[in-house]
Coordinates of C-alpha atoms and ligand atoms in Angstrom, one line a residue:
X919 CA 126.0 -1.2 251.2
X920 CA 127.8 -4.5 252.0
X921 CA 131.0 -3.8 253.7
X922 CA 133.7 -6.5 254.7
X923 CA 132.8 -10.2 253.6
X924 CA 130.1 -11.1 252.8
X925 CA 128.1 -13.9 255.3
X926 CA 128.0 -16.9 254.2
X927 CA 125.1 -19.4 255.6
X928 CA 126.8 -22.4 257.6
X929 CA 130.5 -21.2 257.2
X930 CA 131.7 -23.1 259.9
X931 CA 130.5 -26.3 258.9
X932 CA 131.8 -25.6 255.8
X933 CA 135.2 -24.8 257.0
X934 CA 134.9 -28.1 258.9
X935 CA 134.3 -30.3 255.7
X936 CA 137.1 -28.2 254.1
X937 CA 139.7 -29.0 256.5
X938 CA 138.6 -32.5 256.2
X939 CA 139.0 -33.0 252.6
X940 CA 142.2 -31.3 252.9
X941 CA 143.0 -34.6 255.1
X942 CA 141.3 -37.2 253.4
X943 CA 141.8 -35.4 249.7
X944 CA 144.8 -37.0 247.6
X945 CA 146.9 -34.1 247.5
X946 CA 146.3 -34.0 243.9
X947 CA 145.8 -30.7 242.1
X948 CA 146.2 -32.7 239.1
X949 CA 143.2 -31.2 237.3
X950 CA 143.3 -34.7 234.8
X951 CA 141.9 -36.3 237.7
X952 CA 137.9 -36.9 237.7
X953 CA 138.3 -39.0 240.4
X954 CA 138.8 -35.8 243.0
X955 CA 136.4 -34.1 244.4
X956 CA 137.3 -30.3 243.8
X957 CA 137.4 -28.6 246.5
X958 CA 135.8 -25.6 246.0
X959 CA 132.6 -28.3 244.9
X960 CA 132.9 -29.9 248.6
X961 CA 133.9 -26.9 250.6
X962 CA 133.3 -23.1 248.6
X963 CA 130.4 -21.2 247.1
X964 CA 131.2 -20.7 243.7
X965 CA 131.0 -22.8 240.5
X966 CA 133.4 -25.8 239.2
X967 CA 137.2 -24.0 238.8
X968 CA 137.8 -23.1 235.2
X969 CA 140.9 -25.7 235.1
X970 CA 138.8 -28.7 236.4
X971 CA 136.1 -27.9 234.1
X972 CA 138.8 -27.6 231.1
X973 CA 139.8 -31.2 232.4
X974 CA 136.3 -32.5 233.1
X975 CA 135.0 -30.7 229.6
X976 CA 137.9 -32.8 227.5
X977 CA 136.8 -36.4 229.4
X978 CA 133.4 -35.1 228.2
X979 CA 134.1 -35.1 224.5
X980 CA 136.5 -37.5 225.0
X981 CA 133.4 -39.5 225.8
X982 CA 131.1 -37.7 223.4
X983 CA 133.5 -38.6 220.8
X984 CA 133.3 -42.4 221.8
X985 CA 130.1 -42.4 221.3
X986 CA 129.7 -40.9 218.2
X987 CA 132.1 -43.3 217.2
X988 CA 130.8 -46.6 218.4
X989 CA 126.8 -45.5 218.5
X990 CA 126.4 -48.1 214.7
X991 CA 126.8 -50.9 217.0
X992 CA 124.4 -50.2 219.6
X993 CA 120.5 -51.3 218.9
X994 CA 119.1 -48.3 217.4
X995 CA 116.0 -48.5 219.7
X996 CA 116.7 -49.9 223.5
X997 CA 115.2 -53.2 224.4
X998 CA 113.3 -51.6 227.5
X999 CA 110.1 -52.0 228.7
X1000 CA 107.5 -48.5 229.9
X1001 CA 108.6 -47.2 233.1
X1002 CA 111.5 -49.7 233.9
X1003 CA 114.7 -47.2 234.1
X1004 CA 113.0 -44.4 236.8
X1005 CA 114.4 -47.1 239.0
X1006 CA 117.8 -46.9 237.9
X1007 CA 118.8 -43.9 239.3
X1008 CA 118.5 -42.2 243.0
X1009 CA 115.1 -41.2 244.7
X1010 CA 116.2 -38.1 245.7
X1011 CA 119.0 -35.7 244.8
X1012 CA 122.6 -36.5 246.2
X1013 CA 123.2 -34.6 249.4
X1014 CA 127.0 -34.6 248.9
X1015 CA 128.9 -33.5 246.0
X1016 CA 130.0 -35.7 243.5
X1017 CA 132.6 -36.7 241.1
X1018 CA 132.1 -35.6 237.2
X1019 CA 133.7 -38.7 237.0
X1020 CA 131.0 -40.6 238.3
X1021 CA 128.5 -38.5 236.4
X1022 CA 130.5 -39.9 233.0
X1023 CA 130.6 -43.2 234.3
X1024 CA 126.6 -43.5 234.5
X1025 CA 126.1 -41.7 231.4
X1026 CA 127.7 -44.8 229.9
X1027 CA 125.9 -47.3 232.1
X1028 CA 122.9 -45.4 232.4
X1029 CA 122.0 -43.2 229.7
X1030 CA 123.6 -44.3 226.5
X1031 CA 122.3 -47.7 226.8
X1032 CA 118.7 -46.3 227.6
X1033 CA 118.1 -43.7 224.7
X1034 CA 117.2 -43.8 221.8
X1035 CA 119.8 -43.6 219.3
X1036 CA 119.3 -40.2 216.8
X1037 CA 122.7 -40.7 215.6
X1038 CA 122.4 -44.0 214.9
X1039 CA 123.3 -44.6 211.1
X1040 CA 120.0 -46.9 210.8
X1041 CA 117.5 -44.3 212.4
X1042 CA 115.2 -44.0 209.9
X1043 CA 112.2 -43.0 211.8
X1044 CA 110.2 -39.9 212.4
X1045 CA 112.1 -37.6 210.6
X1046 CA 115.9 -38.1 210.7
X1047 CA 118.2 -35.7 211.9
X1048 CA 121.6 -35.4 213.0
X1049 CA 123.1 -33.4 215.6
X1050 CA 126.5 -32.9 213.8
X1051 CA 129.7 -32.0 215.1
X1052 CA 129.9 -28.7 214.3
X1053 CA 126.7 -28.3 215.5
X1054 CA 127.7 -29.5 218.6
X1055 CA 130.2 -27.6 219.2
X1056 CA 128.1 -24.6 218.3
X1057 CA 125.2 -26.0 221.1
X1058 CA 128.5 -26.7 224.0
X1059 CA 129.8 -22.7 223.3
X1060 CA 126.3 -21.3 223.9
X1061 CA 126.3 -23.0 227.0
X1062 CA 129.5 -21.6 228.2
X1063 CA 128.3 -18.0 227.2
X1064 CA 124.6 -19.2 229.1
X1065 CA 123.5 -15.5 227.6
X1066 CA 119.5 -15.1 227.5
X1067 CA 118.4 -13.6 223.7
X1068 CA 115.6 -12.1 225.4
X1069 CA 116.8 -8.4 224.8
X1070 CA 119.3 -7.0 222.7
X1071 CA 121.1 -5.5 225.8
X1072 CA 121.2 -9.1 227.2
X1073 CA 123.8 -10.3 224.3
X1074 CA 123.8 -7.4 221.4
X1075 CA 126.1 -10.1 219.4
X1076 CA 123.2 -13.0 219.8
X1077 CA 120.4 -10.5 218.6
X1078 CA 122.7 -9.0 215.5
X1079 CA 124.5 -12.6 214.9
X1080 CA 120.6 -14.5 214.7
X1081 CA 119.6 -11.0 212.2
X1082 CA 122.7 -12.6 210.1
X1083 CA 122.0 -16.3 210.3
X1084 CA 118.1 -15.7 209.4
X1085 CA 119.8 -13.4 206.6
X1086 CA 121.9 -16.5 205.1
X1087 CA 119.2 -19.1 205.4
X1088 CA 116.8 -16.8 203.6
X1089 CA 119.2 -16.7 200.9
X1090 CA 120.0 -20.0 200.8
X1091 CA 116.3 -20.8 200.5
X1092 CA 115.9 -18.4 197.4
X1093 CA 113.5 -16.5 199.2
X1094 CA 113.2 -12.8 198.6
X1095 CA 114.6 -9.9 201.1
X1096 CA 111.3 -8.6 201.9
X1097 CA 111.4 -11.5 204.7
X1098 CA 113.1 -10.8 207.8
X1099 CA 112.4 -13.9 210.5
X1100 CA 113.5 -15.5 213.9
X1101 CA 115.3 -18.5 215.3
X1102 CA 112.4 -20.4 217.2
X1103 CA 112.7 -23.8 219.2
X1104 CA 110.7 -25.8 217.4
X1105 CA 108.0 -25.7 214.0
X1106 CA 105.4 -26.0 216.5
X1107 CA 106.1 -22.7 218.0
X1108 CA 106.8 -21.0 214.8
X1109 CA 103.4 -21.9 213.5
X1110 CA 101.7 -21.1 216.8
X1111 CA 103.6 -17.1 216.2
X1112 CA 102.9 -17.1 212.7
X1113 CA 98.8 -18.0 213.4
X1114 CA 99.0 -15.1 216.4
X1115 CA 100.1 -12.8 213.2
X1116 CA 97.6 -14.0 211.5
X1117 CA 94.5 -13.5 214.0
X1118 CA 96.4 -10.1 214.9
X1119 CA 96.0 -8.9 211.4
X1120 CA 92.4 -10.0 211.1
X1121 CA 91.8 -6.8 212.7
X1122 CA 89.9 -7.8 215.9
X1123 CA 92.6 -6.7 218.0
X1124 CA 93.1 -9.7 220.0
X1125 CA 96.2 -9.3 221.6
X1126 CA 94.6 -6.7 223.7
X1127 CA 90.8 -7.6 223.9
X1128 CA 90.8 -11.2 223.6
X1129 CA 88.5 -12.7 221.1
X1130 CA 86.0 -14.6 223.7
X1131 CA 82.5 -13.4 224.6
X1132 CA 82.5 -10.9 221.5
X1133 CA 79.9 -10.9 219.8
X1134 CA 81.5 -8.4 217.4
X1135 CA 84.2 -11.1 216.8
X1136 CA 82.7 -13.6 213.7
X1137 CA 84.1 -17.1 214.6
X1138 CA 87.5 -17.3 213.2
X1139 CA 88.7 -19.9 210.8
X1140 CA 91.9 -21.6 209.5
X1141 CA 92.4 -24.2 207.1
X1142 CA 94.9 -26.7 206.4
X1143 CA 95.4 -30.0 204.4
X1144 CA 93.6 -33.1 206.2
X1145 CA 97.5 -34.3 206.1
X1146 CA 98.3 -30.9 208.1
X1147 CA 100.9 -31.5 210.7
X1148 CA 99.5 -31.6 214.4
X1149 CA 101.4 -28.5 215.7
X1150 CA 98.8 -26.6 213.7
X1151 CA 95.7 -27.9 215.2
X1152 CA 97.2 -26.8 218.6
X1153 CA 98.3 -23.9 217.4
X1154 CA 94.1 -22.8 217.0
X1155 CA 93.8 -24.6 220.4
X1156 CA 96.4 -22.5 222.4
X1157 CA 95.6 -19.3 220.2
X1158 CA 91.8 -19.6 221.7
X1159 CA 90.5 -20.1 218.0
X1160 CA 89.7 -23.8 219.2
X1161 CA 90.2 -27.0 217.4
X1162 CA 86.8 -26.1 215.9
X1163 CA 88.3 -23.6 214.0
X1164 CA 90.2 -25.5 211.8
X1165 CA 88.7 -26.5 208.3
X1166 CA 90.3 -29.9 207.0
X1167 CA 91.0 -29.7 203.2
X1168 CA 90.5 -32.7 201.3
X1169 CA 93.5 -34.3 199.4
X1170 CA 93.7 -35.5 195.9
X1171 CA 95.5 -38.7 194.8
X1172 CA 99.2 -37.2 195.8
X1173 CA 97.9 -36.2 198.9
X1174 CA 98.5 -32.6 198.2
X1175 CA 95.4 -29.6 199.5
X1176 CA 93.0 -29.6 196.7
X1177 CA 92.8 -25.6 195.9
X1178 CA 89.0 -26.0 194.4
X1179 CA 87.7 -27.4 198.0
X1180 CA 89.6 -24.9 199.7
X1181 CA 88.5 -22.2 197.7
X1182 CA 85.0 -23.2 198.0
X1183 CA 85.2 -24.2 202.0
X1184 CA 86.5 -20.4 202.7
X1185 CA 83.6 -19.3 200.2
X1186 CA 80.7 -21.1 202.2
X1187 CA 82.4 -20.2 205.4
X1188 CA 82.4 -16.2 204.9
X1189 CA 78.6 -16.8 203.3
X1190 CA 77.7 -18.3 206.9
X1191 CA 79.1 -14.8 208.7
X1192 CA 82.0 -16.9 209.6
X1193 CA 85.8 -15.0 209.3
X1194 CA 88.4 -16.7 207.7
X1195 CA 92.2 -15.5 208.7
X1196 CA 94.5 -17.6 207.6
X1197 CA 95.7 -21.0 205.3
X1198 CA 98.3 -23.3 205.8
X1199 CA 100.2 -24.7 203.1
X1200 CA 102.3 -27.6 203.4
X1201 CA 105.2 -28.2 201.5
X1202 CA 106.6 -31.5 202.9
X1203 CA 103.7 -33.6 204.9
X1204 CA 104.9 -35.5 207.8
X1205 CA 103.0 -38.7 206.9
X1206 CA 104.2 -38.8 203.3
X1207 CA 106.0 -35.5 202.4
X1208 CA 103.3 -34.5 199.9
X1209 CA 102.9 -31.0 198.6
X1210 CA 100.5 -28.9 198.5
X1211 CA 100.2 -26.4 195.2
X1212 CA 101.4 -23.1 197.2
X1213 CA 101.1 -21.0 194.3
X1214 CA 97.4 -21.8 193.6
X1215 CA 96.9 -21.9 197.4
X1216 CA 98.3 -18.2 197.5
X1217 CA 96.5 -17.0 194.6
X1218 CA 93.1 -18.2 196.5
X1219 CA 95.0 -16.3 200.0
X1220 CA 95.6 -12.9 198.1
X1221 CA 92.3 -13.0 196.6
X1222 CA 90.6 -12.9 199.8
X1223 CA 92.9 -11.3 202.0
X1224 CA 94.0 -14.2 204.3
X1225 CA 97.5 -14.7 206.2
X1226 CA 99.5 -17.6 204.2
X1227 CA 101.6 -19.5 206.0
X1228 CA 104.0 -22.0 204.9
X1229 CA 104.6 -25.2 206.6
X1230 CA 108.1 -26.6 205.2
X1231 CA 109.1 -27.9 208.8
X1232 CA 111.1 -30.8 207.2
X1233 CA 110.6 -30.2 202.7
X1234 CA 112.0 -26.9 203.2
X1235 CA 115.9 -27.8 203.3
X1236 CA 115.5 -29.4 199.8
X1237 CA 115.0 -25.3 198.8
X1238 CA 118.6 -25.3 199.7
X1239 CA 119.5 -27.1 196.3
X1240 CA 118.3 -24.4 193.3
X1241 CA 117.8 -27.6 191.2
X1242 CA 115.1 -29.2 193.8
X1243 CA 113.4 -25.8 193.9
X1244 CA 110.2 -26.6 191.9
X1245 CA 108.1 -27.9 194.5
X1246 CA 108.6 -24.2 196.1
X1247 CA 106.9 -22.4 193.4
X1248 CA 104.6 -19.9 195.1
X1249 CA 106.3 -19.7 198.7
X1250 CA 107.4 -16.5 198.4
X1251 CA 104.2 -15.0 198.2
X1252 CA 103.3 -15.9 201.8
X1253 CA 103.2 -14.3 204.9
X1254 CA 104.9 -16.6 206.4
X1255 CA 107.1 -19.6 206.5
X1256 CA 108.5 -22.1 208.7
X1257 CA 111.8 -24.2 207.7
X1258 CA 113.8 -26.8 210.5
X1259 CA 117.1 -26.8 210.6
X1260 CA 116.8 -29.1 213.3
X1261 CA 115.4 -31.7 210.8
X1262 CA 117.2 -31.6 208.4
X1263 CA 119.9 -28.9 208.4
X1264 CA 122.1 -31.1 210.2
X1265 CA 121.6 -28.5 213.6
X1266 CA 120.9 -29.8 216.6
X1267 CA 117.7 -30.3 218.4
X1268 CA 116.5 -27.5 218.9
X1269 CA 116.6 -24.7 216.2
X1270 CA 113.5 -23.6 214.2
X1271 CA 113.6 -20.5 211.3
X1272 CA 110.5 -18.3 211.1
X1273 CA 110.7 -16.2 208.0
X1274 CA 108.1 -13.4 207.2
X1275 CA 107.7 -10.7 205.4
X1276 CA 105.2 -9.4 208.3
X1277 CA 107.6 -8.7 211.3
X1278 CA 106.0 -6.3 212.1
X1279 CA 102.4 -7.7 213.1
X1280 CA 104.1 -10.6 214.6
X1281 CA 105.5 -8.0 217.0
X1282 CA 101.8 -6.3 217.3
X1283 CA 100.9 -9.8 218.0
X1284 CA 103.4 -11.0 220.9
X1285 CA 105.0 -7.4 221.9
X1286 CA 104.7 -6.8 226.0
X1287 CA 107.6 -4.7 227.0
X1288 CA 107.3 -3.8 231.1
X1289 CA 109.2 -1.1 232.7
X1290 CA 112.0 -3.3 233.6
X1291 CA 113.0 -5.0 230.3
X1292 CA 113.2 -1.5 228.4
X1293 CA 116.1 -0.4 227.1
X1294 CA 116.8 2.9 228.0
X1295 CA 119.0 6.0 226.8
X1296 CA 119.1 4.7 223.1
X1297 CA 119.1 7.2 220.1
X1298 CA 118.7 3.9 218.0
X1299 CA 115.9 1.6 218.3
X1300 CA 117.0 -1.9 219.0
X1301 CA 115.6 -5.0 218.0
X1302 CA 114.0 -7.4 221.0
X1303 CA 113.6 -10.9 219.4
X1304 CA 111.2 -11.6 222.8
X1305 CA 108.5 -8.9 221.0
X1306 CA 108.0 -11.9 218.5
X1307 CA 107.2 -15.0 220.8
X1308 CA 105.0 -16.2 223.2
X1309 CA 108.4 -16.5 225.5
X1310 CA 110.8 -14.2 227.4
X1311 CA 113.3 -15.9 227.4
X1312 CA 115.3 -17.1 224.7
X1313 CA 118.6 -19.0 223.4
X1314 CA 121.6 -18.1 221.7
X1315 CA 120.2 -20.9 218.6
X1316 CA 121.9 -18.6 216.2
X1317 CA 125.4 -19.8 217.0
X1318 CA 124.9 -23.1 216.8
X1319 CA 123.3 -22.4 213.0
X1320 CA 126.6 -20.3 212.6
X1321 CA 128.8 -23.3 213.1
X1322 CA 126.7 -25.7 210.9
X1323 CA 126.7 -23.2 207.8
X1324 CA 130.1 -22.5 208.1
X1325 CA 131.9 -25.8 208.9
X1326 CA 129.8 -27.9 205.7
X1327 CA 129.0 -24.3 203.6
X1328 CA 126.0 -23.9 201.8
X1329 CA 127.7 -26.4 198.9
X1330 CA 128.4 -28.8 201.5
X1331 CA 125.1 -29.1 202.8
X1332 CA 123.1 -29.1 199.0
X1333 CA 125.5 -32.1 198.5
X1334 CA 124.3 -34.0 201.3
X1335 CA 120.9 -33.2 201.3
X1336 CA 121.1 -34.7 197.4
X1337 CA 122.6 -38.0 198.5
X1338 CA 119.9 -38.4 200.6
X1339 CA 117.1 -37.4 197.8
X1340 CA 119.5 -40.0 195.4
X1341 CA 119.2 -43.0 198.5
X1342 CA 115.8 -42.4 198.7
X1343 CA 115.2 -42.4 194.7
X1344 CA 116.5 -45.7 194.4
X1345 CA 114.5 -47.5 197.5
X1346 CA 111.6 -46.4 195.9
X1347 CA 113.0 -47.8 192.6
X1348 CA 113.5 -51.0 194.7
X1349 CA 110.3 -51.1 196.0
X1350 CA 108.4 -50.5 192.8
X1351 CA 110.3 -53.7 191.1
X1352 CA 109.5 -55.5 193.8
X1353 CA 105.7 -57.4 193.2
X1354 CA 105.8 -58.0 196.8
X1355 CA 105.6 -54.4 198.0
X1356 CA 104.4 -51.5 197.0
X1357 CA 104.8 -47.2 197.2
X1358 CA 102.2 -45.8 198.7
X1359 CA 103.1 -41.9 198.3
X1360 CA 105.3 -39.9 195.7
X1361 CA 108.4 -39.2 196.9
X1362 CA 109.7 -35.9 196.0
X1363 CA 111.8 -35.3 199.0
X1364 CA 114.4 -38.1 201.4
X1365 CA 111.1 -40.0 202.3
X1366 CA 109.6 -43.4 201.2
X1367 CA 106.1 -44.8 202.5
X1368 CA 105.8 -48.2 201.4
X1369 CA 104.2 -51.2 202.1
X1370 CA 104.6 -55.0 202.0
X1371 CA 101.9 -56.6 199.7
X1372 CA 102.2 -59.9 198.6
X1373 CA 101.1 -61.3 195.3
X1374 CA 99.1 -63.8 196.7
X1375 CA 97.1 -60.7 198.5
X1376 CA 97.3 -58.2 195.4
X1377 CA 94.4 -59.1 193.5
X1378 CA 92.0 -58.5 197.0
X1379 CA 94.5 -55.8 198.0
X1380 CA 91.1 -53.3 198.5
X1381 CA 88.8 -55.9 200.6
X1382 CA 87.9 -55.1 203.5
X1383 CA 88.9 -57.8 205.2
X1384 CA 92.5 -58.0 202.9
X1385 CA 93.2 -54.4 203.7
X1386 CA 93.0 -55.4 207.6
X1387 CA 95.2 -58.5 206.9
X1388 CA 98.0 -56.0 205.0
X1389 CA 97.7 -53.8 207.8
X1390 CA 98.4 -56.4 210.7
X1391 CA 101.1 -57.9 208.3
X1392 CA 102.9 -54.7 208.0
X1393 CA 102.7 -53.5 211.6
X1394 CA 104.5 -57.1 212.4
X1395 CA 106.6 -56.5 209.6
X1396 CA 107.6 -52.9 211.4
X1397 CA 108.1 -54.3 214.5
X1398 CA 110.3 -57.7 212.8
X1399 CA 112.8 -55.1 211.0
X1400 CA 112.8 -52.8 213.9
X1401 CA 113.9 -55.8 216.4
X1402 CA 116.7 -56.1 214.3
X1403 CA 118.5 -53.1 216.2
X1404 CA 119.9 -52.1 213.3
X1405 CA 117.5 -49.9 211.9
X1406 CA 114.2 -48.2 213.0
X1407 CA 111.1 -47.5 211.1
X1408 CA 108.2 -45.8 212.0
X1409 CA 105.1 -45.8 210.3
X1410 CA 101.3 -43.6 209.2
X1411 CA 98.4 -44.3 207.8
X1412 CA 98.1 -43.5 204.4
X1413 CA 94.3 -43.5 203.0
X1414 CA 93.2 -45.5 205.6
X1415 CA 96.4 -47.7 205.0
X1416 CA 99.0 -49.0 207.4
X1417 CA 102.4 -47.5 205.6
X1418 CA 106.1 -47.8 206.9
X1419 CA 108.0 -44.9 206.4
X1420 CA 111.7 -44.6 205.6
X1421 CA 113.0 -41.2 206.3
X1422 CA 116.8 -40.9 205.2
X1423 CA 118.3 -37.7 206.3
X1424 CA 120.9 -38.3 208.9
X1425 CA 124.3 -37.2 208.1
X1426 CA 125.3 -40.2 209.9
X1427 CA 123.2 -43.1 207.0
X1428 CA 125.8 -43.8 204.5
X1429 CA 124.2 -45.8 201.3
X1430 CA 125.0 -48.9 202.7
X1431 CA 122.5 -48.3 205.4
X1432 CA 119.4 -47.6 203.1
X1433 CA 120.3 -51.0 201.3
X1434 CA 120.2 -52.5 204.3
X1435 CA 117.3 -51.3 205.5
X1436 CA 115.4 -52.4 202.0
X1437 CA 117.2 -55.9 202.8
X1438 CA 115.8 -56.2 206.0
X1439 CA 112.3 -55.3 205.0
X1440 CA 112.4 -58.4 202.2
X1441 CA 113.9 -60.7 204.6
X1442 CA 111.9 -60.2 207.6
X1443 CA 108.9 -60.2 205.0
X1444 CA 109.4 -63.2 203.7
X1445 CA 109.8 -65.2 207.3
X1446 CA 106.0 -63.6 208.2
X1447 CA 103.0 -65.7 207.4
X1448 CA 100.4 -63.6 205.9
Ligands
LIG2839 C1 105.4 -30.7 208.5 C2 105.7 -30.6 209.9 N1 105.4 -29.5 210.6 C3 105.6 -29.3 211.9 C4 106.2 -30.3 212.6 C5 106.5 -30.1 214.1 O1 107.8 -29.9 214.3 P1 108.4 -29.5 215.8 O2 108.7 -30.8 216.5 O3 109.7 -28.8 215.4 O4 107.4 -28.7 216.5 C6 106.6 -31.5 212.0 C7 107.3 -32.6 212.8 O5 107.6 -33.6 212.3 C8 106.4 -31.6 210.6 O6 106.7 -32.8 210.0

């Protein structure tokens, strides 16, 4: 038992620096001020006093709010070269407190010119996203509340408010009850869970015995679309299953899994002694958003008993809007599914939703409960969200998602999620009447892979040594627009062909901005030489 104060390491020189500041300090308890030290942050033990952080937390929006406002006319990408802004800040950590003040300062100096601008209207890379105000807001209170979702007992609101959220998304999705689900940090870790599930139900009992140096264990197989998002591939790496355990689906003109090669890959494979777990589906490829036919895929999944798991990291939003639900057709029926709302649900960085109607292997998968992270003297059982993932710890993502729904509601955010299918409709209309360019991908979602390909190269368009001319002429043409600053493209390769992709779905992109991307694209086209 502690009685009387408690000791405090270096005290006196403590109390020496205090009595100093109390000197050399304006004697300003003007909590306004960011100039001041505080005093407890020169002189006590505890954290930043509630009224300087209420004053230091407004300059913060304040500045947040700035920058939001103001971030159209900064260069979209920052003109920096590799490894030239380590040098830009200290060595080593400060040894004296300072200032938020000067913190803010150098986040405008510093960091804002330096990053990469999400937000920027003209960010049409990747996938877009936007970390919207109420978002935002959502992300800053589950900061102050700095709860861990690990347990139930460690914030029962977090546990029963992420049941909720998963609850409304589900719905929103048009996906059935039977699937219950998680808030994740990112696709790649839902995918990694839902494959766990997935060699957990194969029956092999890997969780507790491992699946190396069995030989009672058949080598395990997966299979995916050749156009299969990465995070899948090291998904089978991390799981132990090994890249080698993948099986790489051809694709048909559209792109999309063709269901008679899978059929017949999983076929050959258990003819060979070899044991096929799971498939992955994806509705919404990252190189060109194609789709693959889920309901034939889960017909082929049923049939032969194999975990289906749906990859609709960035395509599933669009389920949001009953009218774009077509593409879905079949989703339902899988095990699993995985759906961003950091793409593009207008959340923050990060929040991922893993629905399944399988909770309960997932928890047989990644359940380890020690002594001292039971929960004890409950009649009723509680739910554990850290039973489901590879982690322990966990955030409070639900909150954020909270704010979002609420603040646009679900008609809110099918409205903007249509604007941005509508922009991207009409640059591929634009692109089609153009002789000079060319679609190189449907696009059913917010996406648009094109190409620049001039008449005068049309004709030889498939030559070898024209399709290595196109290519050169649209990665200059990429790197023309995107020297622009005001927009920024990325691109893939499409059957073997250089494409640039335009991905609208920033909350931030107004039409005005996909016209001018499509008018910087014919401009900087026609000043290359081809
Ligand atoms: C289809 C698809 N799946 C998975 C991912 C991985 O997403 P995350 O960064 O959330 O892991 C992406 C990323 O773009 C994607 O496009």
């Amino acid at each position: 038992m502690c009685r009387g104060p408690l000791p405090v390491p270096g005290r006196g020189r403590l109390a020496a620096v205090s009595e100093d500041l109390d000197r050399t300090l304006p004697s300003d308890d003007d909590p306004t001020s960011l100039d001041a030290l505080d005093r407890q942050q020169v002189s006590g033990v505890g954290d930043m006093d509630p009224e300087r952080f209420r004053a230091a937390a407004h300059a913060t929006v304040d500045a947040m709010a700035d920058y939001l406002a103001h971030v159209r006319s900064a260069p979209v990408f920052p003109a920096v070269e590799p490894g030239s802004l380590r040098a830009l800040f200290p060595a080593s950590a400060p040894e004296a407190p300072e200032p938020v003040g000067a913190m803010l300062a150098d986040v405008a100096a510093l960091v804002q010119p330096n990053t990469t601008h999400w937000q920027h209207p003209g960010f049409f890379a990747y996938f877009s996203t936007t970390a919207s105000g109420p978002g935002i807001l959502g992300e800053m209170f589950v900061a102050a509340l700095g709860a861990n979702a690990m347990l139930w007992r460690t914030s029962p609101v977090a546990t029963e408010l992420e049941v909720v959220v998963v609850d409304w998304l589900r719905q929103a999705l048009g996906l059935p009850a039977a699937f219950g689900g998680l808030v994740t940090d990112t696709a790649s870790t839902s995918s990694l869970i839902a494959l766990g599930a997935a060699r957990e139900a194969a029956g092999v009992d890997a969780a507790a015995a491992g699946i190396g140096g069995r030989p009672d264990v058949p080598r395990l197989r997966v299979y995916a679309s050749a156009e299969a998002h990465s995070s899948i591939e090291k998904a089978c790496m991390t799981l132990g299953l090994g890249r080698a355990s993948l099986v790489p689906v051809g694709t048909d003109d559209s792109l999309a899994m063709d269901p008679g090669e899978l059929a017949g890959a999983i076929d050959a494979d258990i003819e060979a002694g070899l044991r096929p777990i799971a498939i992955v589906a994806t509705i919404g490829t990252t190189s060109s958003t194609a789709i693959d036919p889920v309901a034939t895929i889960a017909a082929i999944a049923e049939d032969r008993g194999l975990w289906l798991h749906v990859d609709a990291a960035y395509g599933g939003a669009a389920a949001v809007v009953p009218d774009r639900r077509a593409p879905f057709a079949g989703w339902e029926r899988a095990d699993s599914i995985v759906v961003n709302p950091h793409k593009w649900l207008f959340t923050p960085f990060d929040a991922s939703l893993l629905l399944s109607r399988r909770m309960p292997v997932i928890r047989d998968a990644f359940s380890l409960v020690p002594e001292y992270l039971r929960t004890l003297d409950r009649a009723t059982p509680v739910l554990d969200f850290n039973e489901y993932t590879p982690t322990l710890g966990r955030r409070f993502r639900a909150l954020k998602l909270w704010f979002v729904l609420r603040y646009f509601g679900l008609e809110g955010i099918r409205r903007r999620i249509d604007a941005h299918c509508a922009w991207a409709t009409w640059l591929a209309g634009q692109v089609q009447a153009d002789p000079d360019f060319e679609i190189l991908a449907p696009v059913p979602f917010s996406t648009v892979c094109l190409r620049y390909r001039p008449r005068s190269l049309a004709d030889r368009a498939d030559e070898p040594e024209a399709r290595a001319d196109l290519d050169d002429l649209n990665e200059r043409l990429l790197h023309a627009v995107n020297a622009t600053g005001e927009v920024f493209l990325s691109h893939t390769r499409l059957r073997g062909r250089f494409a640039i992709r335009v991905a609208i779905g920033s909350l931030h992109t107004e039409e005005r901005d996909v016209r001018r991307a499509w008018e910087l694209l014919r401009t900087e086209a026609a000043r290359l030489e081809p």
